[in-house]
Every structure is written in structure tokens, then in C-alpha cells.
PDB file of C-alpha atoms in Angstrom:
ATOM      1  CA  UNK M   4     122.475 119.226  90.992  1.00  0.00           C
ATOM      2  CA  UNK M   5     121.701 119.042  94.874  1.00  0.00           C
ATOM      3  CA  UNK M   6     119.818 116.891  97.565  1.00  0.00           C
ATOM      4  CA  UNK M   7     116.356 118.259  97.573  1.00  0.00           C
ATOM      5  CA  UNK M   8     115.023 115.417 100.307  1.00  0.00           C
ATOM      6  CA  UNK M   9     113.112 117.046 103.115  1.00  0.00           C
ATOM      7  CA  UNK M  10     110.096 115.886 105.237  1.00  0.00           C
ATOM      8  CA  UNK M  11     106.768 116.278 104.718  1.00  0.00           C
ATOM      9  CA  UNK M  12     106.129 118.592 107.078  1.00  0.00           C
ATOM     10  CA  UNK M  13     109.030 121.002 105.169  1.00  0.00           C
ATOM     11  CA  UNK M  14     106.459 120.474 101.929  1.00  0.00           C
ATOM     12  CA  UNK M  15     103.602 121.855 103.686  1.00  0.00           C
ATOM     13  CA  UNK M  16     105.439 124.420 105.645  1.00  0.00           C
ATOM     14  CA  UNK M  17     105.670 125.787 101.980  1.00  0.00           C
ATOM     15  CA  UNK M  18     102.509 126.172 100.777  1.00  0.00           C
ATOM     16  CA  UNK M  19     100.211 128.873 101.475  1.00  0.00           C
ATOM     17  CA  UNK M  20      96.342 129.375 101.810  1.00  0.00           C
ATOM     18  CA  UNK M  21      94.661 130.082  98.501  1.00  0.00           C
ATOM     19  CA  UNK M  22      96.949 128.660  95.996  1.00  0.00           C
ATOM     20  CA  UNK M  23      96.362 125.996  93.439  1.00  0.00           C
ATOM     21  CA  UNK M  24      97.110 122.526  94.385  1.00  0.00           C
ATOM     22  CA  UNK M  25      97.574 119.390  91.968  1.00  0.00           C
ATOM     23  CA  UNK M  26      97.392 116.122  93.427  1.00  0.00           C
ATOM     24  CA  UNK M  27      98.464 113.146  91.909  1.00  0.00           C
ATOM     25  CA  UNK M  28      97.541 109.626  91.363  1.00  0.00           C
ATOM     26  CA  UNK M  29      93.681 108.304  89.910  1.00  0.00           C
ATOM     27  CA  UNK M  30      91.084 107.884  92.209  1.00  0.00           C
ATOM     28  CA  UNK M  31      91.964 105.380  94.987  1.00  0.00           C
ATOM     29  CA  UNK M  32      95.419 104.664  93.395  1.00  0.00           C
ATOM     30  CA  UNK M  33      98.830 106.062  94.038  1.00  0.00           C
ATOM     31  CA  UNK M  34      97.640 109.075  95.929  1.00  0.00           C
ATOM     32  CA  UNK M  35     100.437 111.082  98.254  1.00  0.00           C
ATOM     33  CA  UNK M  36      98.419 110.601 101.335  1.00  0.00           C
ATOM     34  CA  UNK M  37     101.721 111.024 103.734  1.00  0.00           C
ATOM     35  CA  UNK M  38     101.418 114.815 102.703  1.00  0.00           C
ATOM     36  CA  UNK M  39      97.793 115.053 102.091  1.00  0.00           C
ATOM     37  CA  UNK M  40      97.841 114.144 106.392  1.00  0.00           C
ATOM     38  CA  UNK M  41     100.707 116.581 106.841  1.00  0.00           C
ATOM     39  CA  UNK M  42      98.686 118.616 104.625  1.00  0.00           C
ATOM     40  CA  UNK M  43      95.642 118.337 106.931  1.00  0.00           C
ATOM     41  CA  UNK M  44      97.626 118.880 110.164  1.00  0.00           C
ATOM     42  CA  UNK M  45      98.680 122.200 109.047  1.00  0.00           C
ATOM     43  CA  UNK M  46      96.005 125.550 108.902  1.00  0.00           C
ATOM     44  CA  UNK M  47      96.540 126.068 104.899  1.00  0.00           C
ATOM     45  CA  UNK M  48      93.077 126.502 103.756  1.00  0.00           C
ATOM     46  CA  UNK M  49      91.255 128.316 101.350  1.00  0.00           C
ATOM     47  CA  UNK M  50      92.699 125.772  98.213  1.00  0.00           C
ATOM     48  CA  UNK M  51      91.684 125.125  94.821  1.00  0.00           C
ATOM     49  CA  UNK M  52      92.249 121.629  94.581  1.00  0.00           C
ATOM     50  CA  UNK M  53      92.934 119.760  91.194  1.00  0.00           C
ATOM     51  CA  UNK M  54      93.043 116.319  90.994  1.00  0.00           C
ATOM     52  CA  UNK M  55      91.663 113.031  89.706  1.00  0.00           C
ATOM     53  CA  UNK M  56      89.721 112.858  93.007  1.00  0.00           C
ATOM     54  CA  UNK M  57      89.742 110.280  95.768  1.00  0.00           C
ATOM     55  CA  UNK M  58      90.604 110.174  99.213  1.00  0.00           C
ATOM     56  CA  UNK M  59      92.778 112.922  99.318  1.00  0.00           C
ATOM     57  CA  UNK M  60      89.932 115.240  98.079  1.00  0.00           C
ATOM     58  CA  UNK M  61      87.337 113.934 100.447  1.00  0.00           C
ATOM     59  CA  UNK M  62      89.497 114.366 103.267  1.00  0.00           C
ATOM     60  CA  UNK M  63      90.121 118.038 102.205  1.00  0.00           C
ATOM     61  CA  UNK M  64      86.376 118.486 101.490  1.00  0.00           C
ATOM     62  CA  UNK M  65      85.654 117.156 104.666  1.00  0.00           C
ATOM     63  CA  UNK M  66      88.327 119.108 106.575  1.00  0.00           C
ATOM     64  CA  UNK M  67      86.782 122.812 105.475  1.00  0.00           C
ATOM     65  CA  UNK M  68      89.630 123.483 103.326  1.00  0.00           C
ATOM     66  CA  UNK M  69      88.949 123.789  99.539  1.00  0.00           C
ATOM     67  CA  UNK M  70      87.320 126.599  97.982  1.00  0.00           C
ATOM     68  CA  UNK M  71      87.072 124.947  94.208  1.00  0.00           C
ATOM     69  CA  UNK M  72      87.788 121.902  92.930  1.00  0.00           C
ATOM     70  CA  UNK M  73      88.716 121.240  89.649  1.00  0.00           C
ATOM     71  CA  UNK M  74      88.066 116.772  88.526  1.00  0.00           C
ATOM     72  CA  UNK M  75      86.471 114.857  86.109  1.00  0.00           C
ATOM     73  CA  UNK M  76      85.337 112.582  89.527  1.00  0.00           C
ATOM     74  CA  UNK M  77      85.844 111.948  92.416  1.00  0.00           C
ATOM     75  CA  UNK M  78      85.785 108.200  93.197  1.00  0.00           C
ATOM     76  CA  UNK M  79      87.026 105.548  95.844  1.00  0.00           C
ATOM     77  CA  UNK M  80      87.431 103.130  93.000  1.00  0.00           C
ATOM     78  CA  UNK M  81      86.373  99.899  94.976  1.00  0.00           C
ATOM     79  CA  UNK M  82      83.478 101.979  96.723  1.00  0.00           C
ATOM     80  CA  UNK M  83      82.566 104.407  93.470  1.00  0.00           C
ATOM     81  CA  UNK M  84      81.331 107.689  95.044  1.00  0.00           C
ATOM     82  CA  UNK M  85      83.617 108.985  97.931  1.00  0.00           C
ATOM     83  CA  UNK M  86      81.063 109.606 100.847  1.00  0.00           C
ATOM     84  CA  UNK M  87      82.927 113.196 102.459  1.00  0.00           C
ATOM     85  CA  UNK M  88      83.445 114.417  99.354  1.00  0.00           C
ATOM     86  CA  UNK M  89      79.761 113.904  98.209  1.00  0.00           C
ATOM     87  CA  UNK M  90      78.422 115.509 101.633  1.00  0.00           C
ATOM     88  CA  UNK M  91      80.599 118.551 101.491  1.00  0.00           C
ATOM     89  CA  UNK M  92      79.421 119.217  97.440  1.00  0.00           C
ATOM     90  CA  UNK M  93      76.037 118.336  98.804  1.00  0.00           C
ATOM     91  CA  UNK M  94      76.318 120.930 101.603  1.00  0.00           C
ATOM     92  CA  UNK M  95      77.839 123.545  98.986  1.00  0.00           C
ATOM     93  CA  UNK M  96      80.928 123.763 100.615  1.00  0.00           C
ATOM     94  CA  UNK M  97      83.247 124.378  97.738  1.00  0.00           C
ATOM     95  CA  UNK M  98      82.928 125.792  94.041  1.00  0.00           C
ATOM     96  CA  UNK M  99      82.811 122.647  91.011  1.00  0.00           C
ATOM     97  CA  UNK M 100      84.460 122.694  88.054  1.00  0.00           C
ATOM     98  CA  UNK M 101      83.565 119.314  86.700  1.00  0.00           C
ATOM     99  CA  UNK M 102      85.041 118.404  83.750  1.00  0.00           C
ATOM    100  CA  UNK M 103      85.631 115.407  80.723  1.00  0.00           C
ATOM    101  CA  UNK M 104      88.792 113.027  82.233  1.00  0.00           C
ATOM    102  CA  UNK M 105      90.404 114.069  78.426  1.00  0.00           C
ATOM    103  CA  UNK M 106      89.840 117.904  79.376  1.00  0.00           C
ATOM    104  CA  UNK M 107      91.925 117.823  82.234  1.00  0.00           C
ATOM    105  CA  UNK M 108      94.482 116.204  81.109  1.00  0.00           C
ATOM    106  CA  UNK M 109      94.691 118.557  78.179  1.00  0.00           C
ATOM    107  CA  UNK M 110      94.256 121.240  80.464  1.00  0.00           C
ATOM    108  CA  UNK M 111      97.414 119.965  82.278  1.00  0.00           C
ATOM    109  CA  UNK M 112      99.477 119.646  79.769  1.00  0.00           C
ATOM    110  CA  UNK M 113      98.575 123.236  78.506  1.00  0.00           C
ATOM    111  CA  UNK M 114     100.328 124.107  81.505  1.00  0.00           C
ATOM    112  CA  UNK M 115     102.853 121.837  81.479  1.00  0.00           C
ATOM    113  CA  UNK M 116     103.422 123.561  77.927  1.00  0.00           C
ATOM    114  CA  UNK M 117     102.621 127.246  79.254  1.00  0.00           C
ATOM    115  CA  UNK M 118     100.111 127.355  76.752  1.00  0.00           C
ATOM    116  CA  UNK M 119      96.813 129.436  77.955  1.00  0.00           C
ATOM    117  CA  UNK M 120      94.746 127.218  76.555  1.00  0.00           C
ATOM    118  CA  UNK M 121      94.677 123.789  74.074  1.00  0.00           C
ATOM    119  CA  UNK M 122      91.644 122.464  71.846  1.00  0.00           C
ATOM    120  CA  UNK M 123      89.904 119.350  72.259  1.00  0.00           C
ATOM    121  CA  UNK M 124      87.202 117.681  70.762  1.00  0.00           C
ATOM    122  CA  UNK M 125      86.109 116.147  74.243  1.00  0.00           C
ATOM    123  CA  UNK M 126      83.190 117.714  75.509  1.00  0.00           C
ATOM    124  CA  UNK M 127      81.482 119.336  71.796  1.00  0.00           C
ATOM    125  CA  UNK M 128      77.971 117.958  72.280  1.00  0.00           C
ATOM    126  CA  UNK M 129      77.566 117.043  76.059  1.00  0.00           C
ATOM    127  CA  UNK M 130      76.755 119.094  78.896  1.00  0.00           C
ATOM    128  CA  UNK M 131      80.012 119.900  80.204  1.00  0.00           C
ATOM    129  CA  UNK M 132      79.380 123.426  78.301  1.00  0.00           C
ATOM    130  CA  UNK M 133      76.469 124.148  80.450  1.00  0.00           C
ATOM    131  CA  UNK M 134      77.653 123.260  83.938  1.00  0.00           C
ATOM    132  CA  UNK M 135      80.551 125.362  82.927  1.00  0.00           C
ATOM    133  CA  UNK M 136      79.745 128.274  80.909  1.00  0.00           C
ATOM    134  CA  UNK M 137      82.800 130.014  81.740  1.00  0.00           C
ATOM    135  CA  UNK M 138      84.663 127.232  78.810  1.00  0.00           C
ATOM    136  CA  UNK M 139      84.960 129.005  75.553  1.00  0.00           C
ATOM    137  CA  UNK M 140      85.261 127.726  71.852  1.00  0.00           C
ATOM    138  CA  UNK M 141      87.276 127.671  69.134  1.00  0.00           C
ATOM    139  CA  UNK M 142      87.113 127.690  65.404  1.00  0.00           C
ATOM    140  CA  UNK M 143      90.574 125.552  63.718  1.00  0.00           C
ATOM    141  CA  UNK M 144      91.823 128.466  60.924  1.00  0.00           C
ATOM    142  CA  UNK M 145      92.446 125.879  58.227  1.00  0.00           C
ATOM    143  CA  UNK M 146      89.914 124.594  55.798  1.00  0.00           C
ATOM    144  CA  UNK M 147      88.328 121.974  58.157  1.00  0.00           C
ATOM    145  CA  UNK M 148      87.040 124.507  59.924  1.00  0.00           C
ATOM    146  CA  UNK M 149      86.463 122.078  63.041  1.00  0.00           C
ATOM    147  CA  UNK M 150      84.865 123.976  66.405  1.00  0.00           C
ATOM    148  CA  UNK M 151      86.698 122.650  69.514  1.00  0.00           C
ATOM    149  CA  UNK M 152      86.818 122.944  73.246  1.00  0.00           C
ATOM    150  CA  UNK M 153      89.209 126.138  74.313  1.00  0.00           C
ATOM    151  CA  UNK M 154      90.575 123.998  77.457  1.00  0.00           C
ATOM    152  CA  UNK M 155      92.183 126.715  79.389  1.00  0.00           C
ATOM    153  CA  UNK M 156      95.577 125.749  81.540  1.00  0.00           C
ATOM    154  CA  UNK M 157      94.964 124.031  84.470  1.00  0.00           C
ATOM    155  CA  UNK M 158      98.398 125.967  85.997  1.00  0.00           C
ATOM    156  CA  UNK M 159      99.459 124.783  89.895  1.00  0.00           C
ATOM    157  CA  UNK M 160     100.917 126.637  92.306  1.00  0.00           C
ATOM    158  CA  UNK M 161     102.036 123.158  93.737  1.00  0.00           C
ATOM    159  CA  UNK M 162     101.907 119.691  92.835  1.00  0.00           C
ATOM    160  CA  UNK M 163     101.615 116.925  95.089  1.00  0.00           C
ATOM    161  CA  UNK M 164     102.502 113.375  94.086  1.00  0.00           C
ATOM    162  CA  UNK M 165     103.541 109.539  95.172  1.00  0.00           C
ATOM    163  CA  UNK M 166     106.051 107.432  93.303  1.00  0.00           C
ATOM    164  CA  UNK M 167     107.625 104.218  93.914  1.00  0.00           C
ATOM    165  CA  UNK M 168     111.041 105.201  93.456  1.00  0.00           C
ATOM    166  CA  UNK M 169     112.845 108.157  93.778  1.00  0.00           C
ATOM    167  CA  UNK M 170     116.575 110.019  94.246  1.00  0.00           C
ATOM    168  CA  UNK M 171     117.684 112.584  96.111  1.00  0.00           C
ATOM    169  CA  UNK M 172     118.013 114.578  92.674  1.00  0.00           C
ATOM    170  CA  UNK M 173     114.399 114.657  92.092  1.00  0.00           C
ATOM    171  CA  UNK M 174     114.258 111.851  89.282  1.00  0.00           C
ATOM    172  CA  UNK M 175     110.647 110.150  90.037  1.00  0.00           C
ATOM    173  CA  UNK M 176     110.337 105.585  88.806  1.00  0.00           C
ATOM    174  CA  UNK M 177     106.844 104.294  88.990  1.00  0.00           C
ATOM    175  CA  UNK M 178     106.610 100.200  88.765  1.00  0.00           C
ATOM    176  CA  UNK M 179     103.065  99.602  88.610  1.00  0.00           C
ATOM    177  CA  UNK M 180     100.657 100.013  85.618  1.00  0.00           C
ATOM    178  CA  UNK M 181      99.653 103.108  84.616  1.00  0.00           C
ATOM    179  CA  UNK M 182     101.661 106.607  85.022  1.00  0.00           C
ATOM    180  CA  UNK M 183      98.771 108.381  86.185  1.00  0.00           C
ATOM    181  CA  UNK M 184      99.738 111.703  84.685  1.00  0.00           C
ATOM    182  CA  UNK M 185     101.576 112.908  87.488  1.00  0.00           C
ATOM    183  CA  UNK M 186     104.697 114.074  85.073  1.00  0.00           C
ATOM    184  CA  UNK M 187     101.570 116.469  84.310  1.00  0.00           C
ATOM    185  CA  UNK M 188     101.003 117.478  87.283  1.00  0.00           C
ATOM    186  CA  UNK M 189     104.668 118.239  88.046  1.00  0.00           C
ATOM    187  CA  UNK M 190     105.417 119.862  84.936  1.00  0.00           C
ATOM    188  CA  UNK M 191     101.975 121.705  85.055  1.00  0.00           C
ATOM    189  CA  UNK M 192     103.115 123.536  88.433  1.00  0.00           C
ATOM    190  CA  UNK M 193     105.622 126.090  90.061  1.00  0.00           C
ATOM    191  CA  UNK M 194     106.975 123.498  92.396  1.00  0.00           C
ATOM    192  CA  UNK M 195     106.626 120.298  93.345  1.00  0.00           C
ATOM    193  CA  UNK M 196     106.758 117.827  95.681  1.00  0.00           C
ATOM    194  CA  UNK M 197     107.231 114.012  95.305  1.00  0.00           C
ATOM    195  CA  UNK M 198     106.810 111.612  98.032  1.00  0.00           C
ATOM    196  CA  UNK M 199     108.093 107.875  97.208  1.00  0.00           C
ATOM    197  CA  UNK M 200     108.367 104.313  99.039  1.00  0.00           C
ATOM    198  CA  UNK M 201     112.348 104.406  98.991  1.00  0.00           C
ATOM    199  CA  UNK M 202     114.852 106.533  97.669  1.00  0.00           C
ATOM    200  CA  UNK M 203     117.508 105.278  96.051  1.00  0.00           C
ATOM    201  CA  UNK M 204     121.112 106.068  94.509  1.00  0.00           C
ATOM    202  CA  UNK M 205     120.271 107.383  90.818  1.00  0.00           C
ATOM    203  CA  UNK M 206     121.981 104.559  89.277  1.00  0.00           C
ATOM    204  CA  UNK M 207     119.632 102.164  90.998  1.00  0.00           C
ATOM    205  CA  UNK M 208     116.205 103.286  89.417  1.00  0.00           C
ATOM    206  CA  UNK M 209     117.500 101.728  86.109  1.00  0.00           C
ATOM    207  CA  UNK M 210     117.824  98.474  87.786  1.00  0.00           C
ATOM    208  CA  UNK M 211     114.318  97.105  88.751  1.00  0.00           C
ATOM    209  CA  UNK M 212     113.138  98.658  85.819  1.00  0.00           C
ATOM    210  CA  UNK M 213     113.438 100.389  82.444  1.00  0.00           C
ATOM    211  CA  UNK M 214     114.473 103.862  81.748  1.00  0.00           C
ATOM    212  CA  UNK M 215     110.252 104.298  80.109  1.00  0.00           C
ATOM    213  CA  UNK M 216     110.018 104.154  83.901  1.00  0.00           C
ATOM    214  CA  UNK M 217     111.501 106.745  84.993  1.00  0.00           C
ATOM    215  CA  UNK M 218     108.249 109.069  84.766  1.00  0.00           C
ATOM    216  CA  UNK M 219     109.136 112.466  86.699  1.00  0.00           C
ATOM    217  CA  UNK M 220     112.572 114.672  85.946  1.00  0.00           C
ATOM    218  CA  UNK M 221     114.359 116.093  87.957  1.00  0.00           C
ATOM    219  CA  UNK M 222     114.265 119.702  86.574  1.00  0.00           C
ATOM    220  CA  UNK M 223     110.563 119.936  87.284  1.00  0.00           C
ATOM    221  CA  UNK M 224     110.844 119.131  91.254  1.00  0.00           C
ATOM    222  CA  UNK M 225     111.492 120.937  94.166  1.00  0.00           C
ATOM    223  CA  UNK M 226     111.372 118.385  96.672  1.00  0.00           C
ATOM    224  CA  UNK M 227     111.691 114.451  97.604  1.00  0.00           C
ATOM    225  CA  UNK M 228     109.961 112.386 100.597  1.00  0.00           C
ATOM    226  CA  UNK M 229     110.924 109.158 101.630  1.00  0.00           C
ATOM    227  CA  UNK M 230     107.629 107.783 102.850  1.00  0.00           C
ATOM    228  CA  UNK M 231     107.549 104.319 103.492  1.00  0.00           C
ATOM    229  CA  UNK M 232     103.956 103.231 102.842  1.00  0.00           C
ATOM    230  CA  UNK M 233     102.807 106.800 101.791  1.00  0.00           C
ATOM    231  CA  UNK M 234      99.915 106.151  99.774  1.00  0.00           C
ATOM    232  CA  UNK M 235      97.835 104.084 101.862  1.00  0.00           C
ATOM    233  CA  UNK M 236      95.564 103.117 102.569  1.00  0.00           C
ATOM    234  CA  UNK M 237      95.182 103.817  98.989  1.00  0.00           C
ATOM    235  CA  UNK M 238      97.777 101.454  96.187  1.00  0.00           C
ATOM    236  CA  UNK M 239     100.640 101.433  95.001  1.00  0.00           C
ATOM    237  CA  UNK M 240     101.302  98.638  92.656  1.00  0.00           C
ATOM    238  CA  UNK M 241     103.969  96.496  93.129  1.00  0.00           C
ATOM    239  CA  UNK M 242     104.454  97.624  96.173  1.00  0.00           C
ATOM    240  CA  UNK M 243     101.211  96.959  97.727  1.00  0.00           C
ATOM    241  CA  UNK M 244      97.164  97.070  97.083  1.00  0.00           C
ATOM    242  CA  UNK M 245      94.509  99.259  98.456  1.00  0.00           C
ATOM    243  CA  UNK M 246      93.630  98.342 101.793  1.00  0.00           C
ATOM    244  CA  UNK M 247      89.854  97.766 101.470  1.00  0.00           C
ATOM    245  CA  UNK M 248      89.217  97.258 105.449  1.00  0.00           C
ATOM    246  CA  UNK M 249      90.499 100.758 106.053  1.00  0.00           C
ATOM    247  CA  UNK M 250      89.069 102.199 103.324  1.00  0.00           C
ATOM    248  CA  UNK M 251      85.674 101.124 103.957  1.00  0.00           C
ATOM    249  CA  UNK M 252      86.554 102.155 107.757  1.00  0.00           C
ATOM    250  CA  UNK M 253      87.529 105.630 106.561  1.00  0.00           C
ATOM    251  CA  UNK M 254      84.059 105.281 104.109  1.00  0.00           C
ATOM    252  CA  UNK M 255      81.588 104.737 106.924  1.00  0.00           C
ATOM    253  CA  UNK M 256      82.986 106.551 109.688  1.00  0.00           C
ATOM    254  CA  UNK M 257      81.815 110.420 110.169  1.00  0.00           C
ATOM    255  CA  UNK M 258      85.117 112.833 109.274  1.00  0.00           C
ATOM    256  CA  UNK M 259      85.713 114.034 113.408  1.00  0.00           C
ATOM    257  CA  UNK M 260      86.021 110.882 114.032  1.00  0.00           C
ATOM    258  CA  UNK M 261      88.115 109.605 111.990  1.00  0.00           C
ATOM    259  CA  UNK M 262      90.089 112.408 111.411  1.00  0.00           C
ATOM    260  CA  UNK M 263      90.846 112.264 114.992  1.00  0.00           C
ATOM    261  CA  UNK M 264      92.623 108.890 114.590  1.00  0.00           C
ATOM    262  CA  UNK M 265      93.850 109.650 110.979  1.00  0.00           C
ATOM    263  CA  UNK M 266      96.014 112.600 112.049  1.00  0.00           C
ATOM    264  CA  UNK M 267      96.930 112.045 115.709  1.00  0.00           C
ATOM    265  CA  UNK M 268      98.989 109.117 114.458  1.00  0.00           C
ATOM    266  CA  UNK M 269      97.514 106.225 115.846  1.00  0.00           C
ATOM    267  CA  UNK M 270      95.470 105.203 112.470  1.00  0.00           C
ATOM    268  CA  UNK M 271      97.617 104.012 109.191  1.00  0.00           C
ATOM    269  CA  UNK M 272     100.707 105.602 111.004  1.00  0.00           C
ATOM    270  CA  UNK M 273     102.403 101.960 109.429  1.00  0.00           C
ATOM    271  CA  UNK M 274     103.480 100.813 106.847  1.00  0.00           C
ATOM    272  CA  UNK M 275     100.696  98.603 105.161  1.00  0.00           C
ATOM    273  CA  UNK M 276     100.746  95.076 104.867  1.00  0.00           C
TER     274      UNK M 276
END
């Protein structure tokens, strides 16, 4: 076992221009925006980006550096269709691979599984064939003989996610409501990265809540961040809400702009109220 804290910008300085990137968290909720910025400060471009969308994708979008995206949405939750993604798919800026919410999370835990591939009945009957005729089918062998959706492996290169609680070991705590899937995403990929409001001694994550919480092992991450207030201005239950007024600021103001306060440190450099 062995301290694997480092700093955001020792996360990025790790990942490279065309791999796969998983991003944690659902929409506007729990996203690691501390090294989604970092992330955005660096010149890694050229991404395939696989997430249940918000911010974090927009920003990307807007910022020139996806190729693909991979998401059953991308949403603001409060504000339900995030504006820079919508004008960079708009402009063509990136490839779509728009998928059922139940697809991709089978497809991630194909990888988490290092399967190539799991069935699921999401999908038999809608369009989600057409818009993606690359997705195969297959026939069950037994006497059923059910046809189901071949979901092939969403497999990451790199994982990015935010968690309440953490330790220096790697072991990941979430306190709010809903896991999010980001033991997915962290088992799904090569390496990755957590981010978390406080770290703590291991013996301390047991404390404010139950061992259920304890979402993300240690064996499947690389790396810890301490970020105070890292997921804003999107939430992180119980440790604070979205923060509508800068959400609806980053919403209606055009991506120079804003990214020009966002990442020169002046805007949400704090931790939120």
C-alpha cells in the first residue's frame, strides 16, 4: 500500500491527447470539475469523452477538445439542455455516440469486467440502432432464443471522478444519494483519478458513514486529490448544492468569456457556500 495523493495538475500531466476519458458524476451532480479546469488549462486534446454529460462535457465541447463523445445526455439538470455542448454538436464539432442511460452503464461494466461486449434488452425496438449502426445483435443460445443489444465495452484510458471522502490509499466514501456509477468508471479504466472534499485517515471513512459507503477501492486507483469544493459549481450532497447563480452565469455567458474567468482563477477559485 502507498500514498498515491498528488495535485491535479500531476493528473493531467498524465494524460495524453487522443485517449479515452470517463468522467464521473450525473449530469449537474458530483462532477470532478477541479480537474476538468486543470484539464482545460492543459493542451490535451483530441479526447473521446464518456460520461453522463454536464458541465464538464460542455466545457470540453466548447474548449475544441473532444473528438467523440460517448452519453445517453448531456444535461445541466436545473437548466435541461447544456447550451456549449448543444452549439458545438450543432456546429459538428465532435463525433456522437448517443446511447440508452442502461447501455452505458452496461457498457461500463463490460469493461469493468473486461468483457468485449454484454447483452441488454435496452434499446430492441427504438432508434438507438439507427443513429448507431455500428451496435450489433445477439441471439441468447438457450431455448428462449431472446435477440439482445451486443453493448460493446465502453474501456477508458482514464477515469475522472469526485467523491466526498477519500484516503491517501485510494479508498473513495460518497455521503449523498446516489453512487453515480463512478466505481464503473474506475473499474472500467487503466487508471484513475479521484478528486474528494477531504481526505481522511482510512479508519475515519467508517465513521460518518457505513462501510455500503465506501463506493471506490483502492486497487482500482491511481491517484487522490484533495479538492476542497471540487465539484462546483455543480453538487455534492451533503456537502453542498449546485450553485444555480453560477450555473446559469456559466449557461448564458459565451465560452471566451467565461472561460477566461473560469480558468485564470478568479471565477469559482473558492470553496462554495
Amino acid at each position: 500500500m502507498s500514498d498515491k495523493t498528488m495535485t491535479a495538475d500531476e493528473v493531467v500531466s498524465r494524460l495524453r491527447s487522443g485517449m479515452t476519458l470517463g468522467i464521473g458524476g450525473w449530469g449537474s451532480r458530483r462532477k470532478p470539475m477541479a480537474l476538468v479546469r486543470a484539464l482545460l488549462r492543459s493542451d490535451v486534446t483530441d479526447l473521446t469523452i464518456v460520461s453522463y454529460g454536464g458541465p464538464d462535457v460542455g466545457m470540453l465541447a466548447a474548449a475544441g477538445r473532444i473528438r467523440k463523445i460517448v452519453a445517453p445526455f448531456v444535461t445541466l439538470d436545473s437548466i435541461p439542455l447544456e447550451p456549449h455542448y448543444r452549439a458545438a454538436r450543432e456546429a459538428g464539432a465532435f463525433a456522437l455516440m448517443e446511447i440508452d442511460e442502461a447501455m452505458f452503464m452496461w457498457g461500463l461494466r463490460a469493461a469493468a469486467h473486461r468483457l468485449p461486449f454484454l447483452p441488454v434488452r435496452a434499446g430492441i425496438g427504438s432508434d438507438v440502432m439507427r443513429v448507431n449502426p455500428g451496435l450489433r445483435t445477439v441471439t441468447s443460445p438457450y431455448d428462449d432464443r431472446e435477440t439482445f443489444v451486443a453493448m460493446p465495452a465502453l474501456a477508458l484510458d482514464a477515469a475522472l471522478v469526485h467523491l466526498n471522502r477519500a484516503d491517501r490509499l485510494g479508498n473513495g466514501q460518497y455521503l449523498g444519494p446516489d453512487p453515480y456509477f463512478d466505481d464503473l468508471f474506475c473499474e472500467a479504466a487503466d487508471a484513475a483519478y479521484v478528486s474528494c472534499e477531504r481526505i481522511v485517515d482510512t479508519a475515519e471513512l467508517t465513521k460518518e458513514a457505513p462501510p455500503q459507503s465506501l463506493l471506490v477501492q483502492r486497487h482500482t486507483v491511481t491517484g487522490v486529490v484533495e479538492a476542497p469544493g471540487g465539484a462546483h459549481f455543480t453538487s455534492c450532497a451533503p456537502d453542498y448544492g449546485r450553485d444555480e447563480a453560477g450555473q446559469r452565469e456559466y449557461a448564458s455567458t459565451p465560452w471566451p468569456e467565461f472561460a477566461a474567468r473560469y480558468l485564470g482563477g478568479g471565477l469559482y477559485d473558492r470553496d462554495p457556500e
